[in-house]
mmCIF file of C-alpha atoms in Angstrom:
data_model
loop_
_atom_site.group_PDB
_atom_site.id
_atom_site.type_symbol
_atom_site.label_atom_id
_atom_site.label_comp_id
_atom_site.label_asym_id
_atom_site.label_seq_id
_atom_site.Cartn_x
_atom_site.Cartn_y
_atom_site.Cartn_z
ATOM 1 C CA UNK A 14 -14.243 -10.819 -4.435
ATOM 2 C CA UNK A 15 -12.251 -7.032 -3.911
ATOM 3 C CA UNK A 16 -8.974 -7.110 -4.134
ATOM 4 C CA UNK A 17 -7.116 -4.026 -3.377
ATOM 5 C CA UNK A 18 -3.705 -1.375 -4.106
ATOM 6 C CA UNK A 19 -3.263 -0.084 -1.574
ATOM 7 C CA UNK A 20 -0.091 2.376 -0.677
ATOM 8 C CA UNK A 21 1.621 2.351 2.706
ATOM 9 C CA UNK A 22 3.589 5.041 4.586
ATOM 10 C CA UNK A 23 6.828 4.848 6.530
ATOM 11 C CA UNK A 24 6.415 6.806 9.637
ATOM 12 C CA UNK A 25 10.615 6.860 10.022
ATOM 13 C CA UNK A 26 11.582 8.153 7.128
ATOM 14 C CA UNK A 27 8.534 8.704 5.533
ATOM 15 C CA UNK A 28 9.081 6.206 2.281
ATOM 16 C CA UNK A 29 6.104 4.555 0.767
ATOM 17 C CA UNK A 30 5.526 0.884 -0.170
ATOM 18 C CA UNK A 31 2.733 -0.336 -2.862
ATOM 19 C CA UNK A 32 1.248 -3.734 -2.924
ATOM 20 C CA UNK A 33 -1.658 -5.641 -3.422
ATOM 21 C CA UNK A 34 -4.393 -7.446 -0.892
ATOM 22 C CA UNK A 35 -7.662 -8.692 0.091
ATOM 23 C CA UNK A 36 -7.415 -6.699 3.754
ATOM 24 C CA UNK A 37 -5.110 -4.017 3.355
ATOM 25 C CA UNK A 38 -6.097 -3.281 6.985
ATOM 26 C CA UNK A 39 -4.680 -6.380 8.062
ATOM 27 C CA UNK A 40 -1.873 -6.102 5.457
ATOM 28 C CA UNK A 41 -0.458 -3.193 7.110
ATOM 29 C CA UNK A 42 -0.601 -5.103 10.479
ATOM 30 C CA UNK A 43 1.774 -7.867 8.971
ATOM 31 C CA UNK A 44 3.674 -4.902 7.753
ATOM 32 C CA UNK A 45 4.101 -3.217 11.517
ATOM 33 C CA UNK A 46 4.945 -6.837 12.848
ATOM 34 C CA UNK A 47 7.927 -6.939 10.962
ATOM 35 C CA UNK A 48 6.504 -9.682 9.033
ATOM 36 C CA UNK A 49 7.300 -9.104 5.865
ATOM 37 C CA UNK A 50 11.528 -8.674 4.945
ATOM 38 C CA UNK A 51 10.734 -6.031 2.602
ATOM 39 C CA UNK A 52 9.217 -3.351 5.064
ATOM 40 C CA UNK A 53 10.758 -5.018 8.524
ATOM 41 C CA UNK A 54 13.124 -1.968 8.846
ATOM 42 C CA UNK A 55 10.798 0.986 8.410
ATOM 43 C CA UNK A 56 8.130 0.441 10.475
ATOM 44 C CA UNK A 57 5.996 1.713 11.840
ATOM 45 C CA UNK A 58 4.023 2.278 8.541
ATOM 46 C CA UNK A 59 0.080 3.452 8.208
ATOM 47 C CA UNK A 60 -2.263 3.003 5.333
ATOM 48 C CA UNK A 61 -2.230 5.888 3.069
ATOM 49 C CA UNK A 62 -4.263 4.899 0.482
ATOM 50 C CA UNK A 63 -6.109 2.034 -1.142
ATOM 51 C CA UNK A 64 -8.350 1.441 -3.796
ATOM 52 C CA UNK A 65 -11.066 -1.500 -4.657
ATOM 53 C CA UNK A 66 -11.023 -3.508 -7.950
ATOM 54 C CA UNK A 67 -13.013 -6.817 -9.120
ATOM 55 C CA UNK A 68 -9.744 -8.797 -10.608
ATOM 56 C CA UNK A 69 -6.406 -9.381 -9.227
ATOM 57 C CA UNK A 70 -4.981 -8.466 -12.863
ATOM 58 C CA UNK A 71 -6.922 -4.881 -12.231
ATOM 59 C CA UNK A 72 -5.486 -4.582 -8.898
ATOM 60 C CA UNK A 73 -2.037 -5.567 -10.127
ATOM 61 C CA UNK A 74 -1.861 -3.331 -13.055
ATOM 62 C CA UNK A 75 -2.819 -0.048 -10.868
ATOM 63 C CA UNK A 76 -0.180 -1.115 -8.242
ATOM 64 C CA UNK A 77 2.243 -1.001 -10.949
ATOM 65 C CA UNK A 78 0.817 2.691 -12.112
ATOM 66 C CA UNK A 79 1.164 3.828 -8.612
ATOM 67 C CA UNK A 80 4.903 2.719 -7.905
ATOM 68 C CA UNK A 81 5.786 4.791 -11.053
ATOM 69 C CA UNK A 82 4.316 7.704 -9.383
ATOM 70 C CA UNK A 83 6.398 10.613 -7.302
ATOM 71 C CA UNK A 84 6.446 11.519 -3.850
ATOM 72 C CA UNK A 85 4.321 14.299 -4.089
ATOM 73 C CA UNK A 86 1.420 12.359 -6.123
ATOM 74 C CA UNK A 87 1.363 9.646 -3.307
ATOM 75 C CA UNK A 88 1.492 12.475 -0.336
ATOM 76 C CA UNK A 89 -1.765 13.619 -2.139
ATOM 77 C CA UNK A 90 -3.677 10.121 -2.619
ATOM 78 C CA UNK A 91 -6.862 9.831 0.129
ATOM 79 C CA UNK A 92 -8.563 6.028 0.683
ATOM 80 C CA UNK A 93 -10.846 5.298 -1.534
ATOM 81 C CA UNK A 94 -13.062 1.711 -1.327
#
C-alpha cells in the first residue's frame, strides 16, 4: 500500500496546507468541498505536490519535514509518484 505527502495550495490567498493520504487526488476534493474545518475557508485549493512512500510512519515523517519548509521551497516542489 502507497501512502502519500502531499502539499496543497490556496488559490485565495495562496497559503499551503500539508497532510497525509492514500488519494491525495481525492483528498484535495474533500478539501474544495469544504469538508474538512481546517481548509473550509481557503478554498479553492489545487494539488501542488505529492510524494509516494511504503509506510504511513515514512509518509508522516516527510509531512512533518515539509511543513517546516518556507514559502519559496514549497512554490518550487513539482508532483512526484
Amino acid at each position: 500500500m502507497e501512502i502519500f505527502a502531499y502539499l496543497i495550495k490556496s488559490l485565495k490567498d495562496k497559503s499551503f496546507y500539508t497532510g497525509i493520504s492514500e488519494n491525495p487526488e481525492k483528498r484535495v476534493k474533500e478539501h474544495n468541498q469544504g469538508k474538512l474545518k481546517n481548509t473550509a475557508l481557503k478554498r479553492p485549493w489545487k494539488l501542488t505536490y505529492k510524494k509516494a512512500h511504503s509506510s504511513y510512519a515514512e509518509a508522516r515523517k516527510h509531512e512533518k519535514w515539509l511543513k517546516k519548509k518556507n514559502r519559496q521551497y514549497k512554490d518550487n516542489l513539482k508532483i512526484e509518484t
